[in-house]
Amino acid sequence: MIEREITERVALTTPDGRFHPAALGWSRTPLHDTSALGRRAWGRNKRWEYWNVMTPQHILALTVSCIDYLSLHSIWVLDRTTGVSSDMTVVVPGARSATLPPSHGEGPARARTRRLSLDIDDLGAAGTRLRGTAPGVEFDITASRPDGHESLGVVVPWHSAKGIRRFQYTVKDVARPAHGSLTVDGATHAIAENAWAVLDHGRGRWPYDVSWNWAAGSGTVDGRVVGLQLGSQWTDGSGATENAVVVDGHLSKISEELVWAYDRTSDRRPWRIGGENADLTFTPSYAKRSRTRALLISSRTDQLFGVWSGWVLDDRGERVVVDGIEGWAEDVRNRW
């Protein structure tokens, strides 16, 4: 399978909101205009910004999202030493609590509720500023954007007899160095070295019932910054994958549908992901399991954090070793 690389600006949808076939493909930088997404199929459009920041002491995850008929925002923090976590998730009917840019990098993302506040601001070449407050938690972190750093943008279609009516544009941006501060229960922790941020930017029109795998990793191996991005289930048979490896900012696309083998009910058993272009093992050390039921939606997320080992082929055919980088692997089912 050879996917088309997009190198120029393209619209995800036509002006009236229909899918634009020229948008199919992948890119090294965000090139898709998603501003007309909401002009059709109200109730099926999904928009979100998810960031994860892993430090030696903590893991922080934050979400600003709107799925037309409701918004879901969250701040989750794990103390990696004690295993104590804090989770604030707020579901709000309608879209008024969420501010989301029409396209990637074209404005701030914000969430405003009585229980949490989130601000995501693009700083251009300097990176992205992440700020948030919730009971017992406050943070101000910048995810730096090194010169020449590339990210994976890809459009995944759901094919049907009537053509492509459901589709997703995602930007997965791994191995972004992070710095700033995180305050938990009054104790402030500086974030300076060996901290990595990962972005999941999503704009699309989804089926009601969807399952997916997502895995990511970031770190330094033999003096090189390595980022790993993998996905499965929801892309199977679509003609697109969200698989890539980033080395010192350069992205190599992996178009092979890799095989995942794992037991999502186990907190400790390794996951195996492999094929002709990869042979990877993920060894978990912590499991974050969440269940949501609200109005018309339900969600099951089994997200395991841990360490990666193995290798991935880059676009020169050379093996990139990922031993020791940290990240996660997840199995999710959403009805929304």
Short mmCIF file of the C-alpha atoms (twelve columns), coordinates in Angstrom:
data_MODEL
# 
_entry.id   MODEL 
# 
loop_
_atom_site.group_PDB 
_atom_site.id 
_atom_site.type_symbol 
_atom_site.label_atom_id 
_atom_site.label_alt_id 
_atom_site.label_comp_id 
_atom_site.label_asym_id 
_atom_site.label_seq_id 
_atom_site.Cartn_x 
_atom_site.Cartn_y 
_atom_site.Cartn_z 
_atom_site.pdbx_PDB_model_num 
ATOM 1   C CA . MET A 1   0.000   0.000  0.000  1 
ATOM 2   C CA . ILE A 2   1.399   3.385  -1.025 1 
ATOM 3   C CA . GLU A 3   -0.332  6.428  0.385  1 
ATOM 4   C CA . ARG A 4   -0.349  9.812  -1.309 1 
ATOM 5   C CA . GLU A 5   1.746   12.515 0.316  1 
ATOM 6   C CA . ILE A 6   0.063   15.916 0.375  1 
ATOM 7   C CA . THR A 7   2.441   18.855 -0.006 1 
ATOM 8   C CA . GLU A 8   0.068   21.784 -0.567 1 
ATOM 9   C CA . ARG A 9   -2.868  23.286 1.311  1 
ATOM 10  C CA . VAL A 10  -6.108  21.371 0.714  1 
ATOM 11  C CA . ALA A 11  -9.666  21.568 2.014  1 
ATOM 12  C CA . LEU A 12  -11.018 18.600 3.960  1 
ATOM 13  C CA . THR A 13  -14.544 19.369 2.769  1 
ATOM 14  C CA . THR A 14  -16.189 21.324 -0.015 1 
ATOM 15  C CA . PRO A 15  -17.720 24.728 0.868  1 
ATOM 16  C CA . ASP A 16  -21.072 23.050 1.620  1 
ATOM 17  C CA . GLY A 17  -19.454 20.507 3.957  1 
ATOM 18  C CA . ARG A 18  -19.217 17.424 1.737  1 
ATOM 19  C CA . PHE A 19  -16.042 15.350 1.769  1 
ATOM 20  C CA . HIS A 20  -13.399 16.575 -0.653 1 
ATOM 21  C CA . PRO A 21  -11.662 13.583 -2.332 1 
ATOM 22  C CA . ALA A 22  -8.493  15.611 -2.928 1 
ATOM 23  C CA . ALA A 23  -7.993  15.641 0.865  1 
ATOM 24  C CA . LEU A 24  -7.140  11.926 0.961  1 
ATOM 25  C CA . GLY A 25  -3.518  11.385 1.898  1 
ATOM 26  C CA . TRP A 26  -0.946  12.265 4.525  1 
ATOM 27  C CA . SER A 27  1.369   15.180 5.231  1 
ATOM 28  C CA . ARG A 28  4.486   16.087 7.217  1 
ATOM 29  C CA . THR A 29  3.022   19.394 8.363  1 
ATOM 30  C CA . PRO A 30  -0.630  20.355 8.955  1 
ATOM 31  C CA . LEU A 31  -2.004  21.307 5.518  1 
ATOM 32  C CA . HIS A 32  -5.738  20.528 5.744  1 
ATOM 33  C CA . ASP A 33  -8.324  23.296 5.964  1 
ATOM 34  C CA . THR A 34  -11.144 21.930 8.147  1 
ATOM 35  C CA . SER A 35  -13.131 25.160 8.509  1 
ATOM 36  C CA . ALA A 36  -16.221 23.958 6.569  1 
ATOM 37  C CA . LEU A 37  -16.627 20.704 8.495  1 
ATOM 38  C CA . GLY A 38  -19.679 21.743 10.518 1 
ATOM 39  C CA . ARG A 39  -21.779 22.791 7.531  1 
ATOM 40  C CA . ARG A 40  -23.275 19.338 7.071  1 
ATOM 41  C CA . ALA A 41  -24.390 16.250 9.055  1 
ATOM 42  C CA . TRP A 42  -24.909 17.990 12.396 1 
ATOM 43  C CA . GLY A 43  -24.474 15.525 15.220 1 
ATOM 44  C CA . ARG A 44  -21.758 13.482 13.540 1 
ATOM 45  C CA . ASN A 45  -18.979 16.105 13.493 1 
ATOM 46  C CA . LYS A 46  -16.169 15.681 16.035 1 
ATOM 47  C CA . ARG A 47  -13.530 18.228 16.996 1 
ATOM 48  C CA . TRP A 48  -10.889 17.886 19.688 1 
ATOM 49  C CA . GLU A 49  -7.468  18.806 20.985 1 
ATOM 50  C CA . TYR A 50  -5.826  16.205 23.232 1 
ATOM 51  C CA . TRP A 51  -2.408  16.712 24.773 1 
ATOM 52  C CA . ASN A 52  -0.395  14.331 26.891 1 
ATOM 53  C CA . VAL A 53  2.731   15.394 28.779 1 
ATOM 54  C CA . MET A 54  4.972   12.748 30.353 1 
ATOM 55  C CA . THR A 55  7.632   13.841 32.845 1 
ATOM 56  C CA . PRO A 56  9.836   11.691 35.085 1 
ATOM 57  C CA . GLN A 57  7.470   12.469 37.993 1 
ATOM 58  C CA . HIS A 58  4.032   12.930 36.449 1 
ATOM 59  C CA . ILE A 59  1.752   12.213 33.513 1 
ATOM 60  C CA . LEU A 60  -0.700  14.940 32.514 1 
ATOM 61  C CA . ALA A 61  -3.508  14.603 29.970 1 
ATOM 62  C CA . LEU A 62  -5.916  17.318 28.874 1 
ATOM 63  C CA . THR A 63  -8.792  17.423 26.406 1 
ATOM 64  C CA . VAL A 64  -10.900 20.149 24.834 1 
ATOM 65  C CA . SER A 65  -13.590 18.647 22.615 1 
ATOM 66  C CA . CYS A 66  -16.962 19.207 21.005 1 
ATOM 67  C CA . ILE A 67  -19.083 16.593 19.235 1 
ATOM 68  C CA . ASP A 68  -21.839 18.962 18.046 1 
ATOM 69  C CA . TYR A 69  -24.459 18.113 20.645 1 
ATOM 70  C CA . LEU A 70  -22.178 18.139 23.680 1 
ATOM 71  C CA . SER A 71  -18.690 19.055 24.808 1 
ATOM 72  C CA . LEU A 72  -16.308 16.977 26.902 1 
ATOM 73  C CA . HIS A 73  -13.314 18.475 28.674 1 
ATOM 74  C CA . SER A 74  -10.865 16.818 31.031 1 
ATOM 75  C CA . ILE A 75  -7.692  17.194 33.076 1 
ATOM 76  C CA . TRP A 76  -6.004  14.052 34.395 1 
ATOM 77  C CA . VAL A 77  -2.785  13.897 36.414 1 
ATOM 78  C CA . LEU A 78  -0.862  10.859 37.675 1 
ATOM 79  C CA . ASP A 79  1.905   10.964 40.268 1 
ATOM 80  C CA . ARG A 80  4.213   8.270  38.921 1 
ATOM 81  C CA . THR A 81  5.904   7.746  42.283 1 
ATOM 82  C CA . THR A 82  2.836   7.243  44.463 1 
ATOM 83  C CA . GLY A 83  0.395   6.019  41.809 1 
ATOM 84  C CA . VAL A 84  -2.157  8.604  42.994 1 
ATOM 85  C CA . SER A 85  -4.193  10.188 40.210 1 
ATOM 86  C CA . SER A 86  -6.579  13.117 39.873 1 
ATOM 87  C CA . ASP A 87  -9.290  13.122 37.223 1 
ATOM 88  C CA . MET A 88  -11.660 15.952 36.399 1 
ATOM 89  C CA . THR A 89  -13.958 15.261 33.435 1 
ATOM 90  C CA . VAL A 90  -16.850 17.557 32.601 1 
ATOM 91  C CA . VAL A 91  -19.599 16.838 30.066 1 
ATOM 92  C CA . VAL A 92  -21.608 19.879 28.987 1 
ATOM 93  C CA . PRO A 93  -24.597 19.870 26.606 1 
ATOM 94  C CA . GLY A 94  -24.025 21.879 23.434 1 
ATOM 95  C CA . ALA A 95  -20.924 23.684 22.238 1 
ATOM 96  C CA . ARG A 96  -20.853 26.895 24.286 1 
ATOM 97  C CA . SER A 97  -18.178 25.700 26.733 1 
ATOM 98  C CA . ALA A 98  -15.683 24.906 23.956 1 
ATOM 99  C CA . THR A 99  -13.630 27.156 21.700 1 
ATOM 100 C CA . LEU A 100 -11.826 25.272 18.951 1 
ATOM 101 C CA . PRO A 101 -9.901  26.689 15.983 1 
ATOM 102 C CA . PRO A 102 -11.429 26.075 12.539 1 
ATOM 103 C CA . SER A 103 -8.150  24.500 11.364 1 
ATOM 104 C CA . HIS A 104 -4.926  23.435 13.036 1 
ATOM 105 C CA . GLY A 105 -2.907  26.402 14.280 1 
ATOM 106 C CA . GLU A 106 -5.542  29.001 13.376 1 
ATOM 107 C CA . GLY A 107 -6.516  30.107 16.856 1 
ATOM 108 C CA . PRO A 108 -6.727  29.064 20.479 1 
ATOM 109 C CA . ALA A 109 -8.559  26.136 21.997 1 
ATOM 110 C CA . ARG A 110 -10.357 26.854 25.259 1 
ATOM 111 C CA . ALA A 111 -12.675 25.148 27.721 1 
ATOM 112 C CA . ARG A 112 -14.639 27.076 30.312 1 
ATOM 113 C CA . THR A 113 -16.764 25.348 32.937 1 
ATOM 114 C CA . ARG A 114 -17.379 25.910 36.638 1 
ATOM 115 C CA . ARG A 115 -15.015 23.054 37.522 1 
ATOM 116 C CA . LEU A 116 -12.144 23.406 35.062 1 
ATOM 117 C CA . SER A 117 -10.498 25.844 32.697 1 
ATOM 118 C CA . LEU A 118 -8.207  25.040 29.763 1 
ATOM 119 C CA . ASP A 119 -6.246  27.237 27.361 1 
ATOM 120 C CA . ILE A 120 -4.203  25.964 24.398 1 
ATOM 121 C CA . ASP A 121 -2.362  28.691 22.510 1 
ATOM 122 C CA . ASP A 122 -0.215  28.237 19.415 1 
ATOM 123 C CA . LEU A 123 3.005   30.244 19.780 1 
ATOM 124 C CA . GLY A 124 4.224   29.740 16.225 1 
ATOM 125 C CA . ALA A 125 7.826   28.602 16.006 1 
ATOM 126 C CA . ALA A 126 8.103   28.667 19.816 1 
ATOM 127 C CA . GLY A 127 5.603   25.835 20.207 1 
ATOM 128 C CA . THR A 128 2.280   25.495 22.040 1 
ATOM 129 C CA . ARG A 129 1.369   26.809 25.489 1 
ATOM 130 C CA . LEU A 130 -0.850  24.579 27.633 1 
ATOM 131 C CA . ARG A 131 -2.558  26.051 30.691 1 
ATOM 132 C CA . GLY A 132 -5.235  24.668 32.926 1 
ATOM 133 C CA . THR A 133 -6.862  24.677 36.338 1 
ATOM 134 C CA . ALA A 134 -9.058  22.188 38.152 1 
ATOM 135 C CA . PRO A 135 -9.554  21.438 41.861 1 
ATOM 136 C CA . GLY A 136 -6.070  20.742 43.242 1 
ATOM 137 C CA . VAL A 137 -4.349  21.071 39.856 1 
ATOM 138 C CA . GLU A 138 -2.797  23.952 37.943 1 
ATOM 139 C CA . PHE A 139 -0.275  23.917 35.105 1 
ATOM 140 C CA . ASP A 140 1.505   26.161 32.632 1 
ATOM 141 C CA . ILE A 141 3.555   24.120 30.156 1 
ATOM 142 C CA . THR A 142 5.048   24.876 26.769 1 
ATOM 143 C CA . ALA A 143 5.459   22.103 24.222 1 
ATOM 144 C CA . SER A 144 8.422   23.324 22.192 1 
ATOM 145 C CA . ARG A 145 8.565   22.946 18.413 1 
ATOM 146 C CA . PRO A 146 12.195  22.361 17.365 1 
ATOM 147 C CA . ASP A 147 13.334  23.695 13.988 1 
ATOM 148 C CA . GLY A 148 12.344  21.320 11.208 1 
ATOM 149 C CA . HIS A 149 10.122  19.211 13.457 1 
ATOM 150 C CA . GLU A 150 7.554   17.219 11.441 1 
ATOM 151 C CA . SER A 151 4.228   15.715 12.504 1 
ATOM 152 C CA . LEU A 152 1.883   13.178 10.929 1 
ATOM 153 C CA . GLY A 153 -1.296  14.496 9.351  1 
ATOM 154 C CA . VAL A 154 -3.548  11.894 7.737  1 
ATOM 155 C CA . VAL A 155 -7.115  11.601 6.446  1 
ATOM 156 C CA . VAL A 156 -8.821  8.282  7.188  1 
ATOM 157 C CA . PRO A 157 -12.026 7.509  5.232  1 
ATOM 158 C CA . TRP A 158 -14.872 5.147  6.051  1 
ATOM 159 C CA . HIS A 159 -15.988 3.794  2.663  1 
ATOM 160 C CA . SER A 160 -19.618 2.927  1.934  1 
ATOM 161 C CA . ALA A 161 -21.834 2.193  -1.068 1 
ATOM 162 C CA . LYS A 162 -22.719 5.906  -1.109 1 
ATOM 163 C CA . GLY A 163 -19.110 7.008  -1.133 1 
ATOM 164 C CA . ILE A 164 -17.127 8.612  1.673  1 
ATOM 165 C CA . ARG A 165 -19.593 10.170 4.076  1 
ATOM 166 C CA . ARG A 166 -17.630 9.540  7.273  1 
ATOM 167 C CA . PHE A 167 -13.971 10.551 7.594  1 
ATOM 168 C CA . GLN A 168 -11.367 11.828 10.025 1 
ATOM 169 C CA . TYR A 169 -8.436  14.201 9.752  1 
ATOM 170 C CA . THR A 170 -5.929  13.666 12.525 1 
ATOM 171 C CA . VAL A 171 -2.607  15.273 13.384 1 
ATOM 172 C CA . LYS A 172 -0.423  13.150 15.644 1 
ATOM 173 C CA . ASP A 173 2.554   15.162 16.854 1 
ATOM 174 C CA . VAL A 174 4.999   13.195 19.013 1 
ATOM 175 C CA . ALA A 175 8.318   13.908 20.755 1 
ATOM 176 C CA . ARG A 176 7.709   17.598 21.503 1 
ATOM 177 C CA . PRO A 177 10.076  18.675 24.332 1 
ATOM 178 C CA . ALA A 178 8.093   20.162 27.231 1 
ATOM 179 C CA . HIS A 179 8.943   22.638 29.986 1 
ATOM 180 C CA . GLY A 180 7.014   24.655 32.556 1 
ATOM 181 C CA . SER A 181 5.346   23.896 35.866 1 
ATOM 182 C CA . LEU A 182 2.693   21.634 37.329 1 
ATOM 183 C CA . THR A 183 1.086   22.250 40.727 1 
ATOM 184 C CA . VAL A 184 -0.736  19.410 42.466 1 
ATOM 185 C CA . ASP A 185 -2.328  19.873 45.905 1 
ATOM 186 C CA . GLY A 186 -0.279  22.985 46.534 1 
ATOM 187 C CA . ALA A 187 3.106   21.481 45.605 1 
ATOM 188 C CA . THR A 188 4.709   22.984 42.485 1 
ATOM 189 C CA . HIS A 189 6.889   20.781 40.297 1 
ATOM 190 C CA . ALA A 190 9.243   22.227 37.691 1 
ATOM 191 C CA . ILE A 191 9.171   20.552 34.267 1 
ATOM 192 C CA . ALA A 192 12.503  20.944 32.556 1 
ATOM 193 C CA . GLU A 193 14.335  17.852 31.289 1 
ATOM 194 C CA . ASN A 194 13.217  14.491 29.900 1 
ATOM 195 C CA . ALA A 195 9.630   15.693 29.507 1 
ATOM 196 C CA . TRP A 196 7.726   15.084 26.296 1 
ATOM 197 C CA . ALA A 197 4.406   16.316 24.925 1 
ATOM 198 C CA . VAL A 198 2.209   14.588 22.347 1 
ATOM 199 C CA . LEU A 199 -0.719  16.105 20.450 1 
ATOM 200 C CA . ASP A 200 -3.801  14.436 18.997 1 
ATOM 201 C CA . HIS A 201 -5.659  17.015 16.911 1 
ATOM 202 C CA . GLY A 202 -8.876  15.672 15.411 1 
ATOM 203 C CA . ARG A 203 -11.478 16.994 12.987 1 
ATOM 204 C CA . GLY A 204 -13.931 14.647 11.315 1 
ATOM 205 C CA . ARG A 205 -17.355 13.151 10.777 1 
ATOM 206 C CA . TRP A 206 -17.636 9.821  12.549 1 
ATOM 207 C CA . PRO A 207 -19.868 6.756  12.649 1 
ATOM 208 C CA . TYR A 208 -21.720 6.349  15.928 1 
ATOM 209 C CA . ASP A 209 -19.874 3.202  17.052 1 
ATOM 210 C CA . VAL A 210 -16.085 3.132  16.578 1 
ATOM 211 C CA . SER A 211 -13.154 1.229  18.096 1 
ATOM 212 C CA . TRP A 212 -9.488  2.106  17.805 1 
ATOM 213 C CA . ASN A 213 -5.969  1.465  18.992 1 
ATOM 214 C CA . TRP A 214 -3.529  4.291  19.502 1 
ATOM 215 C CA . ALA A 215 0.065   4.094  20.678 1 
ATOM 216 C CA . ALA A 216 2.757   6.733  21.054 1 
ATOM 217 C CA . GLY A 217 6.237   7.046  22.463 1 
ATOM 218 C CA . SER A 218 8.835   9.785  22.904 1 
ATOM 219 C CA . GLY A 219 12.387  9.885  24.190 1 
ATOM 220 C CA . THR A 220 16.085  9.875  23.414 1 
ATOM 221 C CA . VAL A 221 17.919  6.790  22.114 1 
ATOM 222 C CA . ASP A 222 21.675  6.883  21.418 1 
ATOM 223 C CA . GLY A 223 21.634  10.667 21.354 1 
ATOM 224 C CA . ARG A 224 18.735  10.945 18.895 1 
ATOM 225 C CA . VAL A 225 15.215  12.137 19.684 1 
ATOM 226 C CA . VAL A 226 12.796  9.373  18.679 1 
ATOM 227 C CA . GLY A 227 9.023   9.636  18.433 1 
ATOM 228 C CA . LEU A 228 6.714   6.709  17.709 1 
ATOM 229 C CA . GLN A 229 3.138   6.972  16.399 1 
ATOM 230 C CA . LEU A 230 0.936   3.917  15.732 1 
ATOM 231 C CA . GLY A 231 -2.753  3.210  15.180 1 
ATOM 232 C CA . SER A 232 -5.080  0.346  14.302 1 
ATOM 233 C CA . GLN A 233 -8.675  -0.958 14.135 1 
ATOM 234 C CA . TRP A 234 -10.351 2.214  12.900 1 
ATOM 235 C CA . THR A 235 -7.948  2.510  9.954  1 
ATOM 236 C CA . ASP A 236 -8.054  -1.170 8.935  1 
ATOM 237 C CA . GLY A 237 -9.044  -1.584 5.281  1 
ATOM 238 C CA . SER A 238 -9.375  2.168  4.715  1 
ATOM 239 C CA . GLY A 239 -6.286  2.532  2.532  1 
ATOM 240 C CA . ALA A 240 -4.698  4.791  5.152  1 
ATOM 241 C CA . THR A 241 -2.645  4.243  8.293  1 
ATOM 242 C CA . GLU A 242 -1.545  6.528  11.094 1 
ATOM 243 C CA . ASN A 243 1.818   4.810  11.565 1 
ATOM 244 C CA . ALA A 244 5.080   6.764  11.589 1 
ATOM 245 C CA . VAL A 245 8.422   7.207  13.304 1 
ATOM 246 C CA . VAL A 246 10.100  10.570 13.876 1 
ATOM 247 C CA . VAL A 247 13.874  10.822 14.337 1 
ATOM 248 C CA . ASP A 248 15.397  14.197 15.208 1 
ATOM 249 C CA . GLY A 249 12.300  15.821 13.743 1 
ATOM 250 C CA . HIS A 250 12.243  13.907 10.437 1 
ATOM 251 C CA . LEU A 251 9.083   11.828 9.897  1 
ATOM 252 C CA . SER A 252 9.077   8.479  8.093  1 
ATOM 253 C CA . LYS A 253 5.592   7.289  7.108  1 
ATOM 254 C CA . ILE A 254 4.762   3.597  7.591  1 
ATOM 255 C CA . SER A 255 1.925   2.563  5.283  1 
ATOM 256 C CA . GLU A 256 1.847   -1.079 6.379  1 
ATOM 257 C CA . GLU A 257 -1.109  -2.207 8.518  1 
ATOM 258 C CA . LEU A 258 0.816   -3.524 11.511 1 
ATOM 259 C CA . VAL A 259 -0.457  -6.454 13.576 1 
ATOM 260 C CA . TRP A 260 -1.340  -5.791 17.216 1 
ATOM 261 C CA . ALA A 261 -1.352  -8.565 19.825 1 
ATOM 262 C CA . TYR A 262 -2.306  -7.776 23.426 1 
ATOM 263 C CA . ASP A 263 -4.549  -8.514 26.385 1 
ATOM 264 C CA . ARG A 264 -6.272  -5.260 27.262 1 
ATOM 265 C CA . THR A 265 -7.556  -6.724 30.559 1 
ATOM 266 C CA . SER A 266 -4.020  -7.195 31.894 1 
ATOM 267 C CA . ASP A 267 -2.129  -4.340 33.549 1 
ATOM 268 C CA . ARG A 268 1.292   -5.955 33.068 1 
ATOM 269 C CA . ARG A 269 1.399   -8.230 30.031 1 
ATOM 270 C CA . PRO A 270 3.442   -6.805 27.130 1 
ATOM 271 C CA . TRP A 271 1.821   -5.688 23.890 1 
ATOM 272 C CA . ARG A 272 3.378   -6.738 20.583 1 
ATOM 273 C CA . ILE A 273 3.064   -4.653 17.423 1 
ATOM 274 C CA . GLY A 274 4.825   -5.747 14.290 1 
ATOM 275 C CA . GLY A 275 5.082   -6.519 10.605 1 
ATOM 276 C CA . GLU A 276 7.653   -6.188 7.863  1 
ATOM 277 C CA . ASN A 277 8.430   -2.613 8.923  1 
ATOM 278 C CA . ALA A 278 8.416   -2.960 12.702 1 
ATOM 279 C CA . ASP A 279 9.021   -5.325 15.580 1 
ATOM 280 C CA . LEU A 280 7.925   -3.614 18.773 1 
ATOM 281 C CA . THR A 281 7.184   -4.553 22.358 1 
ATOM 282 C CA . PHE A 282 5.355   -2.299 24.780 1 
ATOM 283 C CA . THR A 283 5.705   -3.172 28.472 1 
ATOM 284 C CA . PRO A 284 3.085   -1.436 30.644 1 
ATOM 285 C CA . SER A 285 3.596   -0.214 34.182 1 
ATOM 286 C CA . TYR A 286 0.324   1.653  34.837 1 
ATOM 287 C CA . ALA A 287 -3.219  1.235  33.537 1 
ATOM 288 C CA . LYS A 288 -5.699  4.097  33.200 1 
ATOM 289 C CA . ARG A 289 -9.168  2.691  32.703 1 
ATOM 290 C CA . SER A 290 -12.141 4.977  32.252 1 
ATOM 291 C CA . ARG A 291 -15.803 4.542  31.465 1 
ATOM 292 C CA . THR A 292 -18.224 7.300  30.481 1 
ATOM 293 C CA . ARG A 293 -21.997 7.227  30.114 1 
ATOM 294 C CA . ALA A 294 -23.727 10.540 29.509 1 
ATOM 295 C CA . LEU A 295 -26.808 11.323 27.473 1 
ATOM 296 C CA . LEU A 296 -26.234 9.765  24.029 1 
ATOM 297 C CA . ILE A 297 -22.617 8.739  24.498 1 
ATOM 298 C CA . SER A 298 -20.691 5.916  26.087 1 
ATOM 299 C CA . SER A 299 -16.960 5.352  26.116 1 
ATOM 300 C CA . ARG A 300 -14.550 2.640  27.241 1 
ATOM 301 C CA . THR A 301 -10.872 3.567  27.355 1 
ATOM 302 C CA . ASP A 302 -8.094  1.208  28.427 1 
ATOM 303 C CA . GLN A 303 -4.890  3.221  28.223 1 
ATOM 304 C CA . LEU A 304 -1.665  1.691  29.495 1 
ATOM 305 C CA . PHE A 305 1.527   3.646  30.124 1 
ATOM 306 C CA . GLY A 306 4.967   2.114  29.960 1 
ATOM 307 C CA . VAL A 307 8.140   1.666  27.949 1 
ATOM 308 C CA . TRP A 308 8.922   0.631  24.361 1 
ATOM 309 C CA . SER A 309 11.572  -1.645 22.912 1 
ATOM 310 C CA . GLY A 310 12.319  -2.954 19.432 1 
ATOM 311 C CA . TRP A 311 12.751  -1.269 16.067 1 
ATOM 312 C CA . VAL A 312 10.998  0.458  13.176 1 
ATOM 313 C CA . LEU A 313 12.209  0.915  9.602  1 
ATOM 314 C CA . ASP A 314 12.636  4.510  8.497  1 
ATOM 315 C CA . ASP A 315 12.187  5.786  4.935  1 
ATOM 316 C CA . ARG A 316 15.802  4.863  4.109  1 
ATOM 317 C CA . GLY A 317 15.220  1.259  5.113  1 
ATOM 318 C CA . GLU A 318 17.333  1.568  8.266  1 
ATOM 319 C CA . ARG A 319 16.252  0.220  11.627 1 
ATOM 320 C CA . VAL A 320 15.401  2.859  14.225 1 
ATOM 321 C CA . VAL A 321 15.820  1.430  17.710 1 
ATOM 322 C CA . VAL A 322 13.223  2.661  20.211 1 
ATOM 323 C CA . ASP A 323 14.522  0.926  23.351 1 
ATOM 324 C CA . GLY A 324 13.652  2.892  26.472 1 
ATOM 325 C CA . ILE A 325 11.329  5.557  25.103 1 
ATOM 326 C CA . GLU A 326 8.162   6.025  27.153 1 
ATOM 327 C CA . GLY A 327 4.562   6.356  26.111 1 
ATOM 328 C CA . TRP A 328 1.317   4.462  25.996 1 
ATOM 329 C CA . ALA A 329 -0.863  2.001  24.109 1 
ATOM 330 C CA . GLU A 330 -4.636  2.035  24.261 1 
ATOM 331 C CA . ASP A 331 -7.762  0.178  23.241 1 
ATOM 332 C CA . VAL A 332 -10.879 2.386  22.977 1 
ATOM 333 C CA . ARG A 333 -14.509 1.936  22.022 1 
ATOM 334 C CA . ASN A 334 -16.754 4.976  21.651 1 
ATOM 335 C CA . ARG A 335 -20.448 5.274  20.948 1 
ATOM 336 C CA . TRP A 336 -21.010 8.936  20.264 1 
# 
